[in-house]
PDB file of C-alpha atoms in Angstrom:
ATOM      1  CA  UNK V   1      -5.693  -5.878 -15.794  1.00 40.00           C
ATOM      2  CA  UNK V   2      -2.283  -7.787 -16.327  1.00 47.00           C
ATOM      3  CA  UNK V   3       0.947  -6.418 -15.617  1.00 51.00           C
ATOM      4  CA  UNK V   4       3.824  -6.752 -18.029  1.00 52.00           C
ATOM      5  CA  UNK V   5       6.545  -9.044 -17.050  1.00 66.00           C
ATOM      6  CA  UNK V   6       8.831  -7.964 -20.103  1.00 74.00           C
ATOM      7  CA  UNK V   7       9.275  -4.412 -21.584  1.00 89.00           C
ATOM      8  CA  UNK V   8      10.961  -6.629 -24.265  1.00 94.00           C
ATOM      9  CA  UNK V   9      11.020  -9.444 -26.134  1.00 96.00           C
ATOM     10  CA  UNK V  10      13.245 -11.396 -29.516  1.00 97.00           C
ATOM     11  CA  UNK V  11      10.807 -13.133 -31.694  1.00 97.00           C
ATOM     12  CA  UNK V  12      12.812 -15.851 -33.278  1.00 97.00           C
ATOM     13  CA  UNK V  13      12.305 -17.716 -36.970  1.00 95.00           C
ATOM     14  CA  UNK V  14      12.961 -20.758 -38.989  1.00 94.00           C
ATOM     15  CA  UNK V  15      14.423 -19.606 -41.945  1.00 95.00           C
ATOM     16  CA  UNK V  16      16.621 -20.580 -44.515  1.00 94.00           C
ATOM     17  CA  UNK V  17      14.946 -24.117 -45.129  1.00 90.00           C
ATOM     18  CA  UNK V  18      14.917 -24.034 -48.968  1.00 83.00           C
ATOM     19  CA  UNK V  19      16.932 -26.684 -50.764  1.00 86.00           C
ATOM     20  CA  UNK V  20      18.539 -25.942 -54.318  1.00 77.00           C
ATOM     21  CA  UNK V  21      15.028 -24.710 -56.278  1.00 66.00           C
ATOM     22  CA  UNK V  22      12.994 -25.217 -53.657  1.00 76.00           C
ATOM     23  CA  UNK V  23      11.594 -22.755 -51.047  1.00 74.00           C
ATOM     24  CA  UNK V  24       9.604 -23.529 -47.885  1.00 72.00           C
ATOM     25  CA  UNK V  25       9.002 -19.908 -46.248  1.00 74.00           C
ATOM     26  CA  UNK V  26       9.087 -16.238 -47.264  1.00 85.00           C
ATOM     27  CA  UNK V  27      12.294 -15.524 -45.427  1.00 90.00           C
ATOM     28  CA  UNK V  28      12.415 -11.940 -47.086  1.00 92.00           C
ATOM     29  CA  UNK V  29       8.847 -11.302 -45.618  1.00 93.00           C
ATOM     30  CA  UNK V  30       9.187 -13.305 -42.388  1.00 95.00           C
ATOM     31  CA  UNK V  31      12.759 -11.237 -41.945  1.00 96.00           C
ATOM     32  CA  UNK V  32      10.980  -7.964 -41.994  1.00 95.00           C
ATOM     33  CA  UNK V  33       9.099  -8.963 -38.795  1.00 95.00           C
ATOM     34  CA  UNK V  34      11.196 -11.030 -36.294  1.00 97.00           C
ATOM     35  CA  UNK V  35      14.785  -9.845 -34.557  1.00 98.00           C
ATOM     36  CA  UNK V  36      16.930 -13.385 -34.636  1.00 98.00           C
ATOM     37  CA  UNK V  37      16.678 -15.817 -38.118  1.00 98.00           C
ATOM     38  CA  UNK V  38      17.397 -19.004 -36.960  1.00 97.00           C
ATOM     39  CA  UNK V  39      19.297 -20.380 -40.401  1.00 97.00           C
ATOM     40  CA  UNK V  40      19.585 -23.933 -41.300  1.00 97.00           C
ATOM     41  CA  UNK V  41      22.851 -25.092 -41.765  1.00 98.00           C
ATOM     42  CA  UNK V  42      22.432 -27.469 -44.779  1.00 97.00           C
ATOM     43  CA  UNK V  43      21.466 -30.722 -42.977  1.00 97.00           C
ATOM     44  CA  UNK V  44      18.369 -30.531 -42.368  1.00 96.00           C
ATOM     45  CA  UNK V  45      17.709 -28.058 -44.785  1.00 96.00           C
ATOM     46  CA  UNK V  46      19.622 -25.357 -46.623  1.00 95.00           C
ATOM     47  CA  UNK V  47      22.310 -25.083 -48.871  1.00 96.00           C
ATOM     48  CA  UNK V  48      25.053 -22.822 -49.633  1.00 96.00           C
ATOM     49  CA  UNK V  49      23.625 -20.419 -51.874  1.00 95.00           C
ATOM     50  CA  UNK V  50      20.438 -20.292 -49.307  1.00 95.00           C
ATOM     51  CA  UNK V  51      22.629 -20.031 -46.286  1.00 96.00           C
ATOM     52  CA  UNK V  52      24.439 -17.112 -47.903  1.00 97.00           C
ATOM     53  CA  UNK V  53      21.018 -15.444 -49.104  1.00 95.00           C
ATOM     54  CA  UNK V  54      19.525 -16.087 -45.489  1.00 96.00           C
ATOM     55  CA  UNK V  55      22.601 -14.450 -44.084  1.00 98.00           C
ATOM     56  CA  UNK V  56      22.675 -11.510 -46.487  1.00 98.00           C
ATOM     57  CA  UNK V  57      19.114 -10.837 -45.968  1.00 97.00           C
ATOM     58  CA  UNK V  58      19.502 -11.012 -42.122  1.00 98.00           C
ATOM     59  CA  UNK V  59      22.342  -8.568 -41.915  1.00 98.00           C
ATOM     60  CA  UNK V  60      20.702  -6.028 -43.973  1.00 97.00           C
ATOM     61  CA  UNK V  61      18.198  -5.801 -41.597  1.00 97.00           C
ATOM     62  CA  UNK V  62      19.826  -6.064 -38.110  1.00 97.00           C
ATOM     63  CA  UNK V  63      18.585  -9.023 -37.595  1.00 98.00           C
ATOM     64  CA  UNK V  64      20.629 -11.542 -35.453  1.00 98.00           C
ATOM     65  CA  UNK V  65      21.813 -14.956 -37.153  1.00 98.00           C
ATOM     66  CA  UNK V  66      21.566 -17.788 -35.122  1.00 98.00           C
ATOM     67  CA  UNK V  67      22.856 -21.455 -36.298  1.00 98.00           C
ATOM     68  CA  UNK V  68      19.667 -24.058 -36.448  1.00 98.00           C
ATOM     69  CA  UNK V  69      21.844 -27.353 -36.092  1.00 98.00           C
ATOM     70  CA  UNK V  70      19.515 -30.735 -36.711  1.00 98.00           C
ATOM     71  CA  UNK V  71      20.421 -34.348 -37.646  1.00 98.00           C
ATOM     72  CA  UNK V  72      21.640 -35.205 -41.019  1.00 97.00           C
ATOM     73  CA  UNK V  73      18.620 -35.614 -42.473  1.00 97.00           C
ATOM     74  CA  UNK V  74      17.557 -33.910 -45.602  1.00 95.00           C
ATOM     75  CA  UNK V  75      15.126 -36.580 -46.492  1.00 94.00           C
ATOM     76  CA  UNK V  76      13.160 -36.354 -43.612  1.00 95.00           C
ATOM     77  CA  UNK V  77      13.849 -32.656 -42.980  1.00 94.00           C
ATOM     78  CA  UNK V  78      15.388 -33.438 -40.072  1.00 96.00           C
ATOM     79  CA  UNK V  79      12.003 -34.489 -38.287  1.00 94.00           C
ATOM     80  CA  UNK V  80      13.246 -38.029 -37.235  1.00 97.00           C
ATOM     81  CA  UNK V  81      15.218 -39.191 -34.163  1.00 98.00           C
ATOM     82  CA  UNK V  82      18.338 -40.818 -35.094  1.00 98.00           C
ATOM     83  CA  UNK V  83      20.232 -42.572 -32.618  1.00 97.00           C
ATOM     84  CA  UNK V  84      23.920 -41.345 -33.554  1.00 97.00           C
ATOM     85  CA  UNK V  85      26.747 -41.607 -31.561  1.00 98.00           C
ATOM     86  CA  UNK V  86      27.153 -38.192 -29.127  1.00 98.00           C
ATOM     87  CA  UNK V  87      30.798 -38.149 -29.988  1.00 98.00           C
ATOM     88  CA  UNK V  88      29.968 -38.215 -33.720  1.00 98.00           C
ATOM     89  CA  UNK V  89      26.996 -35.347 -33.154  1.00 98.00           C
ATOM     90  CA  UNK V  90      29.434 -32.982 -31.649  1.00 98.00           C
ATOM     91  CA  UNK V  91      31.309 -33.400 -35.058  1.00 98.00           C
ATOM     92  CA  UNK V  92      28.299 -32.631 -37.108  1.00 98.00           C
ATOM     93  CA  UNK V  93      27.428 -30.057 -35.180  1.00 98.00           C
ATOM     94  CA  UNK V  94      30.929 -28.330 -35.198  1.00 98.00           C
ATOM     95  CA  UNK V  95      30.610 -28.616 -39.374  1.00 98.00           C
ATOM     96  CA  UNK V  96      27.236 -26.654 -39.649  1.00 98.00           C
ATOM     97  CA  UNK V  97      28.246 -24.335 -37.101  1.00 98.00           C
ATOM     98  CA  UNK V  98      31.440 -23.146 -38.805  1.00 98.00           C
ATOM     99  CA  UNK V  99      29.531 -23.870 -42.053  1.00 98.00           C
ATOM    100  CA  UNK V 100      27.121 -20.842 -41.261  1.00 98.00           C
ATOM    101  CA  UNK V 101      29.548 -18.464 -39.401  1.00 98.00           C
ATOM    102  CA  UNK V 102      32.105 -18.794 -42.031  1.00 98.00           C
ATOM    103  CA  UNK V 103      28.782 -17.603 -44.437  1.00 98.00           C
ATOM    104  CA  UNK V 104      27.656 -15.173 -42.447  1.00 98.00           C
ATOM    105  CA  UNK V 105      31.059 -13.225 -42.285  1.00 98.00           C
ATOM    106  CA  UNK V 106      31.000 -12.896 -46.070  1.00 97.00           C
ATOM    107  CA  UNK V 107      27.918 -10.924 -45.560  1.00 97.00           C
ATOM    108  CA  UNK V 108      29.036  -8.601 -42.680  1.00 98.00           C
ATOM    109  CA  UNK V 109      27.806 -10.864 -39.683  1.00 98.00           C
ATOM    110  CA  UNK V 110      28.377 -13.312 -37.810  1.00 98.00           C
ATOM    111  CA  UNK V 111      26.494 -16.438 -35.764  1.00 98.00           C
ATOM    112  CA  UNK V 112      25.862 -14.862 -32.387  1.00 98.00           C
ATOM    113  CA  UNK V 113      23.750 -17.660 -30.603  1.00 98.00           C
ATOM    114  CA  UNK V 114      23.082 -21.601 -31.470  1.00 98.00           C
ATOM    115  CA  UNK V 115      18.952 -23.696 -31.442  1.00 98.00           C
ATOM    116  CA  UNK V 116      18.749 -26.956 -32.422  1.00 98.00           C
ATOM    117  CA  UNK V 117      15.848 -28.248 -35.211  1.00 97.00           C
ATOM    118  CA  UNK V 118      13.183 -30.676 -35.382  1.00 94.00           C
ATOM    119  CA  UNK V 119      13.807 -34.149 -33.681  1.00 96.00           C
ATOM    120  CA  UNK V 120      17.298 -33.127 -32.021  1.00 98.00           C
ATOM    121  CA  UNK V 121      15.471 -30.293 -30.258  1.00 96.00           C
ATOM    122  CA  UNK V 122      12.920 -32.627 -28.920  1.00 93.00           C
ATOM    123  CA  UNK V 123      15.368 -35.284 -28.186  1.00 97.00           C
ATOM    124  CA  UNK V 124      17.542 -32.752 -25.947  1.00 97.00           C
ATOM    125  CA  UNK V 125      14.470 -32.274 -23.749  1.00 94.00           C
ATOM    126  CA  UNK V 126      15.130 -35.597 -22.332  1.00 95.00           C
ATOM    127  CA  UNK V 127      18.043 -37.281 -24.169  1.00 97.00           C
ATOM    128  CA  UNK V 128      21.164 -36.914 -21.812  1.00 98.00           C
ATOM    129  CA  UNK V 129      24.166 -37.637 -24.342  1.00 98.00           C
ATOM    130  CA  UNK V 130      22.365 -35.761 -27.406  1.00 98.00           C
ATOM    131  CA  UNK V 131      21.858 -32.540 -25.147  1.00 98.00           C
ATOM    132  CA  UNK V 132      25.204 -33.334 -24.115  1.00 98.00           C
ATOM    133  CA  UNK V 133      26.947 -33.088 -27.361  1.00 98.00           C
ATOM    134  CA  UNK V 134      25.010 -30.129 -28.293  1.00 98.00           C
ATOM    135  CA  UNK V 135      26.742 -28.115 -25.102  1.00 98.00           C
ATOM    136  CA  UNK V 136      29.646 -29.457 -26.296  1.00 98.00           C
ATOM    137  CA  UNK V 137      29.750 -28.555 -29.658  1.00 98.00           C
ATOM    138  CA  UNK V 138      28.814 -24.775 -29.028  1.00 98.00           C
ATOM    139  CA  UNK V 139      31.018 -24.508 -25.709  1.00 98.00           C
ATOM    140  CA  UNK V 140      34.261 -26.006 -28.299  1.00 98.00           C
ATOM    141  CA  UNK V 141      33.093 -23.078 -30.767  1.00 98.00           C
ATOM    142  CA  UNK V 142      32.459 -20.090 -28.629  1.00 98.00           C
ATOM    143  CA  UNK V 143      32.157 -20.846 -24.291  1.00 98.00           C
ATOM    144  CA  UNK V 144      30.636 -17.382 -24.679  1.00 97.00           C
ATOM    145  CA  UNK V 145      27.933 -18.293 -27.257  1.00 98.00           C
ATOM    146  CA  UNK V 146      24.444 -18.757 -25.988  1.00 98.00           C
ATOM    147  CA  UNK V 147      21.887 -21.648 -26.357  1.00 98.00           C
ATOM    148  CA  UNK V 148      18.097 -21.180 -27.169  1.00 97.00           C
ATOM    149  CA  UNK V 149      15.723 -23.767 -25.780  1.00 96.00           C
ATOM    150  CA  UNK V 150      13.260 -25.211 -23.842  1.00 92.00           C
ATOM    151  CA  UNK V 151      13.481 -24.652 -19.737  1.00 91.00           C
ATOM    152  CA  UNK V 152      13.704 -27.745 -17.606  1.00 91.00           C
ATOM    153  CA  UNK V 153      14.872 -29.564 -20.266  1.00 95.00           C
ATOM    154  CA  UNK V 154      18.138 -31.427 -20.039  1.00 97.00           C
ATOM    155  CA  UNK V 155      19.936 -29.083 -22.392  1.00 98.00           C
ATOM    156  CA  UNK V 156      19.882 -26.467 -20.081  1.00 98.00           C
ATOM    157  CA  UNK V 157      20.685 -28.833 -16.956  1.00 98.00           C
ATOM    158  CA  UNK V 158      23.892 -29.653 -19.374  1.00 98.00           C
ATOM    159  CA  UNK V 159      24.423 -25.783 -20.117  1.00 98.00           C
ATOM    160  CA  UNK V 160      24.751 -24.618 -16.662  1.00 97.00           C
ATOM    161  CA  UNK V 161      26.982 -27.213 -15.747  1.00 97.00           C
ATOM    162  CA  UNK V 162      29.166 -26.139 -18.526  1.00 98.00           C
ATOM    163  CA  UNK V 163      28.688 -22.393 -18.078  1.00 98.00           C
ATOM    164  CA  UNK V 164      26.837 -21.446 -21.011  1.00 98.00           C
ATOM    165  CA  UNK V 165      24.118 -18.790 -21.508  1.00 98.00           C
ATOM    166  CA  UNK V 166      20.429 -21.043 -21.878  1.00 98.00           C
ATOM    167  CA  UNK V 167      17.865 -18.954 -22.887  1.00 97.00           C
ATOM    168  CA  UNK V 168      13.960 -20.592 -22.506  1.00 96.00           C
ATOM    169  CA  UNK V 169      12.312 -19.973 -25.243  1.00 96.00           C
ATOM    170  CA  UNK V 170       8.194 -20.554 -25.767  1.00 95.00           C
ATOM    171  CA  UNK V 171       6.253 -21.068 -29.246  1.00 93.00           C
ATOM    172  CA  UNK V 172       2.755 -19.963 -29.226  1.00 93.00           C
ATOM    173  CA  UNK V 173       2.536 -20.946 -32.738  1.00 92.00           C
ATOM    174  CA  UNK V 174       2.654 -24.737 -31.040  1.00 92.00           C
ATOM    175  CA  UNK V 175       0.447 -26.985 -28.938  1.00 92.00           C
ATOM    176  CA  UNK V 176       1.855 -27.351 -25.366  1.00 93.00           C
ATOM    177  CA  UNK V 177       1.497 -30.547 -23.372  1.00 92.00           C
ATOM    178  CA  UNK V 178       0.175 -30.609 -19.865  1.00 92.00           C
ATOM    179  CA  UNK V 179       3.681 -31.448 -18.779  1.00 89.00           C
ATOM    180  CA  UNK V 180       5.065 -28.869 -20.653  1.00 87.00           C
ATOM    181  CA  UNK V 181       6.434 -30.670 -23.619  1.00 85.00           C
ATOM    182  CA  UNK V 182       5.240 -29.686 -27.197  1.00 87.00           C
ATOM    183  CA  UNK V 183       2.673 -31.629 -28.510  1.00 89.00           C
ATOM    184  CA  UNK V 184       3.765 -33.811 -31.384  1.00 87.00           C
ATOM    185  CA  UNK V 185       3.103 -32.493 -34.736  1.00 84.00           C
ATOM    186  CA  UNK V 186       0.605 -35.231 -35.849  1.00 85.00           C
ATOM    187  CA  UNK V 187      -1.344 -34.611 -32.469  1.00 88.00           C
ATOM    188  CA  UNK V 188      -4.529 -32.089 -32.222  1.00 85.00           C
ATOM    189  CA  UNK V 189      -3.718 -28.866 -31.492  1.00 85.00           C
ATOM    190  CA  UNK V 190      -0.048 -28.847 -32.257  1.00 90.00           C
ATOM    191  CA  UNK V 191      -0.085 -26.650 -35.286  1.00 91.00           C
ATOM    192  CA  UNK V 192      -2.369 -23.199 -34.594  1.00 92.00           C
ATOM    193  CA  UNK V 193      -2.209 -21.130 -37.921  1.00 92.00           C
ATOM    194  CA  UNK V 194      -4.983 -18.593 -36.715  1.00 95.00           C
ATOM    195  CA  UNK V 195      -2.822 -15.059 -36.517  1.00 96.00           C
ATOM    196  CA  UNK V 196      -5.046 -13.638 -33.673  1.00 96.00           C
ATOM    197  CA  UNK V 197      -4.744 -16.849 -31.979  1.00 95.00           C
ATOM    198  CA  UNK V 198      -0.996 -17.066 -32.143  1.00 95.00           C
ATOM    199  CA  UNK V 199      -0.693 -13.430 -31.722  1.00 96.00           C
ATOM    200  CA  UNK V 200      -2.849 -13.183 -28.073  1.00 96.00           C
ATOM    201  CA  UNK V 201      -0.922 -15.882 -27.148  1.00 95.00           C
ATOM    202  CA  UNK V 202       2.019 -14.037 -27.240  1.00 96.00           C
ATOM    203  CA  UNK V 203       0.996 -11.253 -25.744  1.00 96.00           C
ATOM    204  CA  UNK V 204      -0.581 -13.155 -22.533  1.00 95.00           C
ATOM    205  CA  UNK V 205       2.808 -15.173 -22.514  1.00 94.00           C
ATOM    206  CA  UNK V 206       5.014 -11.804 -22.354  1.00 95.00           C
ATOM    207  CA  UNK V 207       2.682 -10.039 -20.111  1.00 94.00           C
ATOM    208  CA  UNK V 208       1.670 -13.041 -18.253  1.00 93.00           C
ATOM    209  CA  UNK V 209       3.512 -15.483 -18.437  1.00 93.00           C
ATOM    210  CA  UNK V 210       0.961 -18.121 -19.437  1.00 94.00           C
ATOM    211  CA  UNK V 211       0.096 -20.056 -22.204  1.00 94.00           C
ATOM    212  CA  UNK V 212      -2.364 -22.670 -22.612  1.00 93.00           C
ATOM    213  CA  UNK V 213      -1.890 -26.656 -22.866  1.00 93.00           C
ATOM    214  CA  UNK V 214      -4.128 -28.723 -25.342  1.00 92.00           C
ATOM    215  CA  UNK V 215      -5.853 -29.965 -21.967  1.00 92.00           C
ATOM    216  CA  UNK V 216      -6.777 -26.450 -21.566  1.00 92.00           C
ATOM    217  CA  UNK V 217      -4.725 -26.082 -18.336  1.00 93.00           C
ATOM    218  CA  UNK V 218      -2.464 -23.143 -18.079  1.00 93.00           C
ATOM    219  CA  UNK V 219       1.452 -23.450 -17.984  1.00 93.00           C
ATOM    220  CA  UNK V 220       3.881 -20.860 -16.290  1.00 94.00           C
ATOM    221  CA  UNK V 221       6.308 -19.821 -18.845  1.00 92.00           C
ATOM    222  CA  UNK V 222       9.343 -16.818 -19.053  1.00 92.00           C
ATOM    223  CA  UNK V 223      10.510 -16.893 -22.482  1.00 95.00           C
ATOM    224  CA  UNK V 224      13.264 -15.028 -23.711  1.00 96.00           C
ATOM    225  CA  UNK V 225      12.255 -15.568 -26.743  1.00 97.00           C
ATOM    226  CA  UNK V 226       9.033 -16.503 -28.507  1.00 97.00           C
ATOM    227  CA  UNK V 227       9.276 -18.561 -31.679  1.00 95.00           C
ATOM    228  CA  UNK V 228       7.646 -18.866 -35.171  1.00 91.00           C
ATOM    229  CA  UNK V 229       7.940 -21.635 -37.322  1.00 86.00           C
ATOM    230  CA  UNK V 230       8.201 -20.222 -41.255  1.00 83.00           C
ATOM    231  CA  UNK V 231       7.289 -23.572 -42.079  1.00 80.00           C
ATOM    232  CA  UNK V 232       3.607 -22.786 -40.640  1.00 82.00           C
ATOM    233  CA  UNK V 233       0.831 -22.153 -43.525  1.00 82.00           C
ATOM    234  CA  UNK V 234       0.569 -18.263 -43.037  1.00 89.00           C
ATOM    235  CA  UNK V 235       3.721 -17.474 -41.376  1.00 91.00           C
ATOM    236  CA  UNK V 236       4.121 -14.206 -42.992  1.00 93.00           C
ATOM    237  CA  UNK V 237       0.515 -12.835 -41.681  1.00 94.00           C
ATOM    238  CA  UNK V 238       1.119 -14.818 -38.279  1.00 95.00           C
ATOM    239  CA  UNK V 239       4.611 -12.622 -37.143  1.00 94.00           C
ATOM    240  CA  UNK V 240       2.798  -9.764 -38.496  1.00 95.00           C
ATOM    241  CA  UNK V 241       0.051  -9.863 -36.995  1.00 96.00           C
ATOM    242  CA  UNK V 242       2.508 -10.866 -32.909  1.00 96.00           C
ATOM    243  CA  UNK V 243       4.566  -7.830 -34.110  1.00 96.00           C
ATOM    244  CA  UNK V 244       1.727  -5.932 -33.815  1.00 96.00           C
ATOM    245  CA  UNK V 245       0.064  -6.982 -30.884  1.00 97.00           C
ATOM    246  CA  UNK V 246       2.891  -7.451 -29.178  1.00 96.00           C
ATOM    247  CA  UNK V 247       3.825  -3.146 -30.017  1.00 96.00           C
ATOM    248  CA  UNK V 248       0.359  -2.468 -28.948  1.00 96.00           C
ATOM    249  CA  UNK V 249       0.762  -4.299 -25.749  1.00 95.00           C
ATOM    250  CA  UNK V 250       3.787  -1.953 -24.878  1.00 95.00           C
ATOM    251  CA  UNK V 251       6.984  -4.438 -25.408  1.00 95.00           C
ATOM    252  CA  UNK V 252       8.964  -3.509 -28.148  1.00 95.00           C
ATOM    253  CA  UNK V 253      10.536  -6.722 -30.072  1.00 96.00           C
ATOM    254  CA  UNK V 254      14.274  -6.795 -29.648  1.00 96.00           C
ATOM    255  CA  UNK V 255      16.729  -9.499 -29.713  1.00 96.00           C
ATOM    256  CA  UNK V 256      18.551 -11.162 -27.006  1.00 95.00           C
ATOM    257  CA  UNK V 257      21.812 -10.966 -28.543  1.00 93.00           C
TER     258      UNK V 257
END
């Protein structure tokens, strides 16, 4: 028999990621399901109009609005490294920020924490002056405003030193590493679109606090938060089906904000 760890738990999302005509997830679906919407602020993804739909949609709900900051990279969806200048990321950063709060007022809310995307969050698991100018950026917006992330990673070694909220966050949706680092996407195992699959790994994570590496060895985790990727094939059925397990397990999704 396990005993739950958390009573509680915020499942966040990728949403937002559309571009002009194009639409990569059922946000309406996806927003019916999770408690924080992590939006895309138009440069990895996302535009205005789809910023201010994501927003809309988010508010009517109760769902919290978080700012997904990446590279400027719409090509490559904002999936590749690129070596910019710390000083000049903080900029960026500040723009989609302010970008997506400014949109969210319009629809009654307001950005209430900040997760990088893609490459940037991989980079700020290890890059010093990229993790750095995240901190930065969010602690010259709001000192007050939390960060989501991984733990152990140099974002949140950056964080405390500047007094921010970090908030570890785990993805059962993704392939771990033995070291604790997600698996890169083009390795085996780092995309798992089986519902049950993602969904009992959420449940042993919360209750646990385990989840299993590609090696098959098990990592201690304490999320916060547990993410899903709308980009996944099946996203809609995969945060249904963790909603539900996770209610049947006895801890009621909430967010952290």
């Amino acid at each position: 028999m396990t005993t739950s760890l958390a009573t509680t738990i915020d499942l966040n999302c990728d949403l937002g990621e559309g571009f002009g005509a194009w639409r990569v997830a059922d946000d309406e679906a996806l927003l019916d399901t999770v408690t924080a919407a992590n939006i895309a602020c138009g440069f990895h993804a996302g535009d205005p109009r789809t910023m201010r739909r994501a927003c809309e949609a988010a508010v009517r709900r109760g769902v919290s609005i978080g700012a997904h900051v990446g590279y400027r990279d719409l090509a490559g969806f904002g999936r590749r490294f690129l070596d910019v200048d710390p000083d000049e990321l903080v900029d960026d950063l500040l723009y989609q920020l302010g970008a997506l709060d400014a949109i969210a007022g319009t629809a009654g809310g307001e950005v209430r924490y900040v997760k990088a995307h893609g490459a940037l969050y991989n980079a700020i698991a290890t890059h010093d002056g990229h993790a750095w100018a995240v901190v930065e950026a969010v602690w010259r917006y709001d000192p007050q405003m939390p960060v989501l992330g991984q733990p152990g990673s140099r974002l949140f070694a950056h964080a405390r030193e500047a007094g921010l909220v970090a908030v570890p966050e785990a993805f059962p949706d993704r392939g771990y590493l033995p070291d604790g680092l997600l698996a890169p996407r083009q390795h085996p195992g780092a995309v798992l679109t089986d519902p049950a699959e993602v969904a009992h790994r959420c449940v042993r994570l919360v209750t646990e606090g385990r989840i299993e590496a590609v090696d098959g060895s098990a990592l201690e985790l304490r999320p916060g938060s547990l993410c899903l990727h709308g980009d996944t094939p099946g996203a809609v059925a995969i945060a249904t089906a963790v909603r539900s397990a996770l209610v049947l397990a006895g801890v009621q999704p909430r967010s952290f904000v």
